[in-house]
């Protein structure tokens, strides 16, 4: 009886304490391909339908040499980008990755990153889960 109570308590702990990939939704993912070898910025909406916070810690794509988490800011009228190590989405919350703010930065894009195609992206979270999304590849105008 005592063991059973412990098991119930333990499973409850797991249920409350961990977010799962099933709670994470990616809406309208797209990436802006630029001419030449210029870095391409990826945008989407990250929705956490779960009961605990989730933290995005990184991303990768076969079409990018490296995929980084960036945030654009304006300082003294100058646009800047900074690396952000991670982005936390509160329980039931959402974070919008959009021009002028958070974005994925695709460094060293591969030739296959061309408007009209799709880029497979894996988003990694701090609990070890990975969420895959197919990003629409748009042109410099975002079309
Ligand atoms: Cu950037």
PDB file of C-alpha atoms and ligand atoms in Angstrom:
ATOM      1  CA  UNK A   1       0.000   0.000   0.000  1.00  0.00           C
ATOM      2  CA  UNK A   2       2.760   2.346   0.913  1.00  0.00           C
ATOM      3  CA  UNK A   3       4.656   1.474  -2.275  1.00  0.00           C
ATOM      4  CA  UNK A   4       1.561   2.120  -4.355  1.00  0.00           C
ATOM      5  CA  UNK A   5       1.075   5.551  -2.798  1.00  0.00           C
ATOM      6  CA  UNK A   6       4.670   6.360  -3.573  1.00  0.00           C
ATOM      7  CA  UNK A   7       4.259   5.332  -7.190  1.00  0.00           C
ATOM      8  CA  UNK A   8       1.186   7.468  -7.610  1.00  0.00           C
ATOM      9  CA  UNK A   9       3.002  10.428  -6.100  1.00  0.00           C
ATOM     10  CA  UNK A  10       5.991   9.839  -8.357  1.00  0.00           C
ATOM     11  CA  UNK A  11       3.912   9.622 -11.532  1.00  0.00           C
ATOM     12  CA  UNK A  12       2.076  12.775 -10.558  1.00  0.00           C
ATOM     13  CA  UNK A  13       5.389  14.516 -10.136  1.00  0.00           C
ATOM     14  CA  UNK A  14       6.445  13.495 -13.602  1.00  0.00           C
ATOM     15  CA  UNK A  15       3.149  14.632 -15.048  1.00  0.00           C
ATOM     16  CA  UNK A  16       3.330  18.066 -13.455  1.00  0.00           C
ATOM     17  CA  UNK A  17       7.028  18.585 -13.922  1.00  0.00           C
ATOM     18  CA  UNK A  18       7.730  17.826 -17.547  1.00  0.00           C
ATOM     19  CA  UNK A  19       6.449  19.327 -20.743  1.00  0.00           C
ATOM     20  CA  UNK A  20       6.225  16.985 -23.676  1.00  0.00           C
ATOM     21  CA  UNK A  21       6.610  17.635 -27.361  1.00  0.00           C
ATOM     22  CA  UNK A  22       2.882  16.954 -27.712  1.00  0.00           C
ATOM     23  CA  UNK A  23       2.191  20.251 -25.916  1.00  0.00           C
ATOM     24  CA  UNK A  24       4.250  22.304 -28.354  1.00  0.00           C
ATOM     25  CA  UNK A  25       2.789  23.758 -31.537  1.00  0.00           C
ATOM     26  CA  UNK A  26       4.645  25.548 -34.301  1.00  0.00           C
ATOM     27  CA  UNK A  27       2.501  27.924 -36.360  1.00  0.00           C
ATOM     28  CA  UNK A  28       3.314  29.441 -39.757  1.00  0.00           C
ATOM     29  CA  UNK A  29       6.991  28.554 -39.920  1.00  0.00           C
ATOM     30  CA  UNK A  30       8.885  30.264 -42.752  1.00  0.00           C
ATOM     31  CA  UNK A  31      12.396  31.252 -43.566  1.00  0.00           C
ATOM     32  CA  UNK A  32      13.607  34.197 -45.658  1.00  0.00           C
ATOM     33  CA  UNK A  33      16.134  33.137 -48.273  1.00  0.00           C
ATOM     34  CA  UNK A  34      18.510  35.910 -49.356  1.00  0.00           C
ATOM     35  CA  UNK A  35      20.770  36.009 -52.414  1.00  0.00           C
ATOM     36  CA  UNK A  36      24.254  34.575 -52.225  1.00  0.00           C
ATOM     37  CA  UNK A  37      25.455  33.122 -48.988  1.00  0.00           C
ATOM     38  CA  UNK A  38      23.723  35.626 -46.707  1.00  0.00           C
ATOM     39  CA  UNK A  39      22.236  34.273 -43.480  1.00  0.00           C
ATOM     40  CA  UNK A  40      18.519  33.412 -43.694  1.00  0.00           C
ATOM     41  CA  UNK A  41      16.161  34.314 -40.841  1.00  0.00           C
ATOM     42  CA  UNK A  42      13.447  31.893 -39.743  1.00  0.00           C
ATOM     43  CA  UNK A  43      10.129  32.946 -38.215  1.00  0.00           C
ATOM     44  CA  UNK A  44       7.239  31.121 -36.538  1.00  0.00           C
ATOM     45  CA  UNK A  45       4.944  31.171 -33.570  1.00  0.00           C
ATOM     46  CA  UNK A  46       5.843  28.880 -30.696  1.00  0.00           C
ATOM     47  CA  UNK A  47       2.803  27.822 -28.692  1.00  0.00           C
ATOM     48  CA  UNK A  48       2.971  25.955 -25.414  1.00  0.00           C
ATOM     49  CA  UNK A  49      -0.366  24.244 -24.753  1.00  0.00           C
ATOM     50  CA  UNK A  50       1.063  22.433 -21.728  1.00  0.00           C
ATOM     51  CA  UNK A  51       0.805  23.005 -18.007  1.00  0.00           C
ATOM     52  CA  UNK A  52       4.460  23.826 -17.475  1.00  0.00           C
ATOM     53  CA  UNK A  53       6.969  26.121 -19.114  1.00  0.00           C
ATOM     54  CA  UNK A  54       9.080  24.877 -22.027  1.00  0.00           C
ATOM     55  CA  UNK A  55      12.472  26.225 -22.988  1.00  0.00           C
ATOM     56  CA  UNK A  56      13.760  26.258 -26.541  1.00  0.00           C
ATOM     57  CA  UNK A  57      17.508  25.702 -26.401  1.00  0.00           C
ATOM     58  CA  UNK A  58      18.528  25.263 -30.017  1.00  0.00           C
ATOM     59  CA  UNK A  59      17.680  24.266 -33.566  1.00  0.00           C
ATOM     60  CA  UNK A  60      19.238  22.570 -36.534  1.00  0.00           C
ATOM     61  CA  UNK A  61      18.464  22.026 -40.197  1.00  0.00           C
ATOM     62  CA  UNK A  62      20.187  20.063 -42.947  1.00  0.00           C
ATOM     63  CA  UNK A  63      19.942  23.246 -45.059  1.00  0.00           C
ATOM     64  CA  UNK A  64      21.930  25.368 -42.597  1.00  0.00           C
ATOM     65  CA  UNK A  65      25.559  25.114 -41.563  1.00  0.00           C
ATOM     66  CA  UNK A  66      24.450  26.333 -38.177  1.00  0.00           C
ATOM     67  CA  UNK A  67      21.107  27.490 -36.840  1.00  0.00           C
ATOM     68  CA  UNK A  68      21.201  30.025 -34.016  1.00  0.00           C
ATOM     69  CA  UNK A  69      18.681  31.721 -31.754  1.00  0.00           C
ATOM     70  CA  UNK A  70      18.824  35.482 -32.260  1.00  0.00           C
ATOM     71  CA  UNK A  71      16.953  38.545 -31.166  1.00  0.00           C
ATOM     72  CA  UNK A  72      16.914  41.830 -33.053  1.00  0.00           C
ATOM     73  CA  UNK A  73      16.906  45.060 -31.107  1.00  0.00           C
ATOM     74  CA  UNK A  74      17.276  48.710 -31.989  1.00  0.00           C
ATOM     75  CA  UNK A  75      19.933  50.664 -30.122  1.00  0.00           C
ATOM     76  CA  UNK A  76      20.550  54.355 -30.831  1.00  0.00           C
ATOM     77  CA  UNK A  77      18.668  53.926 -34.093  1.00  0.00           C
ATOM     78  CA  UNK A  78      20.910  51.054 -35.166  1.00  0.00           C
ATOM     79  CA  UNK A  79      19.551  47.594 -35.770  1.00  0.00           C
ATOM     80  CA  UNK A  80      21.434  44.917 -33.882  1.00  0.00           C
ATOM     81  CA  UNK A  81      21.197  41.184 -33.417  1.00  0.00           C
ATOM     82  CA  UNK A  82      22.235  39.265 -30.376  1.00  0.00           C
ATOM     83  CA  UNK A  83      22.575  35.600 -29.596  1.00  0.00           C
ATOM     84  CA  UNK A  84      20.084  34.301 -27.097  1.00  0.00           C
ATOM     85  CA  UNK A  85      20.988  31.014 -25.462  1.00  0.00           C
ATOM     86  CA  UNK A  86      17.402  29.959 -24.880  1.00  0.00           C
ATOM     87  CA  UNK A  87      13.814  31.142 -25.077  1.00  0.00           C
ATOM     88  CA  UNK A  88      11.266  30.112 -22.439  1.00  0.00           C
ATOM     89  CA  UNK A  89       7.551  29.892 -23.220  1.00  0.00           C
ATOM     90  CA  UNK A  90       5.353  29.954 -20.108  1.00  0.00           C
ATOM     91  CA  UNK A  91       2.621  27.365 -19.564  1.00  0.00           C
ATOM     92  CA  UNK A  92      -0.269  28.175 -21.881  1.00  0.00           C
ATOM     93  CA  UNK A  93       1.769  30.952 -23.479  1.00  0.00           C
ATOM     94  CA  UNK A  94       3.272  31.764 -26.854  1.00  0.00           C
ATOM     95  CA  UNK A  95       6.328  33.501 -28.224  1.00  0.00           C
ATOM     96  CA  UNK A  96       6.300  35.028 -31.674  1.00  0.00           C
ATOM     97  CA  UNK A  97       9.450  34.822 -33.752  1.00  0.00           C
ATOM     98  CA  UNK A  98       9.032  37.674 -36.244  1.00  0.00           C
ATOM     99  CA  UNK A  99      11.028  40.329 -38.109  1.00  0.00           C
ATOM    100  CA  UNK A 100      12.434  42.841 -35.611  1.00  0.00           C
ATOM    101  CA  UNK A 101      12.452  40.374 -32.712  1.00  0.00           C
ATOM    102  CA  UNK A 102      13.257  36.754 -32.030  1.00  0.00           C
ATOM    103  CA  UNK A 103      14.323  34.710 -35.044  1.00  0.00           C
ATOM    104  CA  UNK A 104      16.297  31.667 -36.045  1.00  0.00           C
ATOM    105  CA  UNK A 105      19.448  32.557 -37.940  1.00  0.00           C
ATOM    106  CA  UNK A 106      20.486  30.084 -40.611  1.00  0.00           C
ATOM    107  CA  UNK A 107      24.234  30.570 -41.058  1.00  0.00           C
ATOM    108  CA  UNK A 108      25.946  29.221 -44.167  1.00  0.00           C
ATOM    109  CA  UNK A 109      22.696  28.266 -45.964  1.00  0.00           C
ATOM    110  CA  UNK A 110      22.964  25.371 -48.426  1.00  0.00           C
ATOM    111  CA  UNK A 111      22.123  25.840 -52.145  1.00  0.00           C
ATOM    112  CA  UNK A 112      18.835  23.941 -51.622  1.00  0.00           C
ATOM    113  CA  UNK A 113      17.555  26.820 -49.471  1.00  0.00           C
ATOM    114  CA  UNK A 114      15.594  28.349 -52.338  1.00  0.00           C
ATOM    115  CA  UNK A 115      12.227  30.169 -52.365  1.00  0.00           C
ATOM    116  CA  UNK A 116       9.325  27.814 -53.000  1.00  0.00           C
ATOM    117  CA  UNK A 117      10.923  24.911 -51.174  1.00  0.00           C
ATOM    118  CA  UNK A 118      10.746  23.628 -47.628  1.00  0.00           C
ATOM    119  CA  UNK A 119      13.392  23.490 -44.942  1.00  0.00           C
ATOM    120  CA  UNK A 120      13.137  20.797 -42.296  1.00  0.00           C
ATOM    121  CA  UNK A 121      14.017  22.244 -38.917  1.00  0.00           C
ATOM    122  CA  UNK A 122      14.423  20.409 -35.607  1.00  0.00           C
ATOM    123  CA  UNK A 123      13.735  22.516 -32.524  1.00  0.00           C
ATOM    124  CA  UNK A 124      15.368  21.278 -29.320  1.00  0.00           C
ATOM    125  CA  UNK A 125      13.973  21.821 -25.851  1.00  0.00           C
ATOM    126  CA  UNK A 126      15.582  21.698 -22.426  1.00  0.00           C
ATOM    127  CA  UNK A 127      13.699  18.534 -21.430  1.00  0.00           C
ATOM    128  CA  UNK A 128      15.375  16.695 -24.294  1.00  0.00           C
ATOM    129  CA  UNK A 129      12.358  16.709 -26.598  1.00  0.00           C
ATOM    130  CA  UNK A 130      12.717  17.626 -30.261  1.00  0.00           C
ATOM    131  CA  UNK A 131       9.950  19.104 -32.381  1.00  0.00           C
ATOM    132  CA  UNK A 132      10.276  18.960 -36.157  1.00  0.00           C
ATOM    133  CA  UNK A 133       8.733  21.569 -38.455  1.00  0.00           C
ATOM    134  CA  UNK A 134       8.812  22.159 -42.221  1.00  0.00           C
ATOM    135  CA  UNK A 135       9.564  25.839 -42.845  1.00  0.00           C
ATOM    136  CA  UNK A 136       8.260  27.370 -46.079  1.00  0.00           C
ATOM    137  CA  UNK A 137      11.138  29.029 -47.881  1.00  0.00           C
ATOM    138  CA  UNK A 138      10.185  32.508 -49.069  1.00  0.00           C
ATOM    139  CA  UNK A 139      12.122  35.138 -51.013  1.00  0.00           C
ATOM    140  CA  UNK A 140      13.678  38.369 -49.751  1.00  0.00           C
ATOM    141  CA  UNK A 141      10.260  40.075 -49.913  1.00  0.00           C
ATOM    142  CA  UNK A 142       8.803  37.400 -47.643  1.00  0.00           C
ATOM    143  CA  UNK A 143       6.691  35.964 -50.489  1.00  0.00           C
TER     144      UNK A 143
HETATM  145 CU1  LIG B   1      19.995  37.062 -36.613  1.00  0.00          CU
END
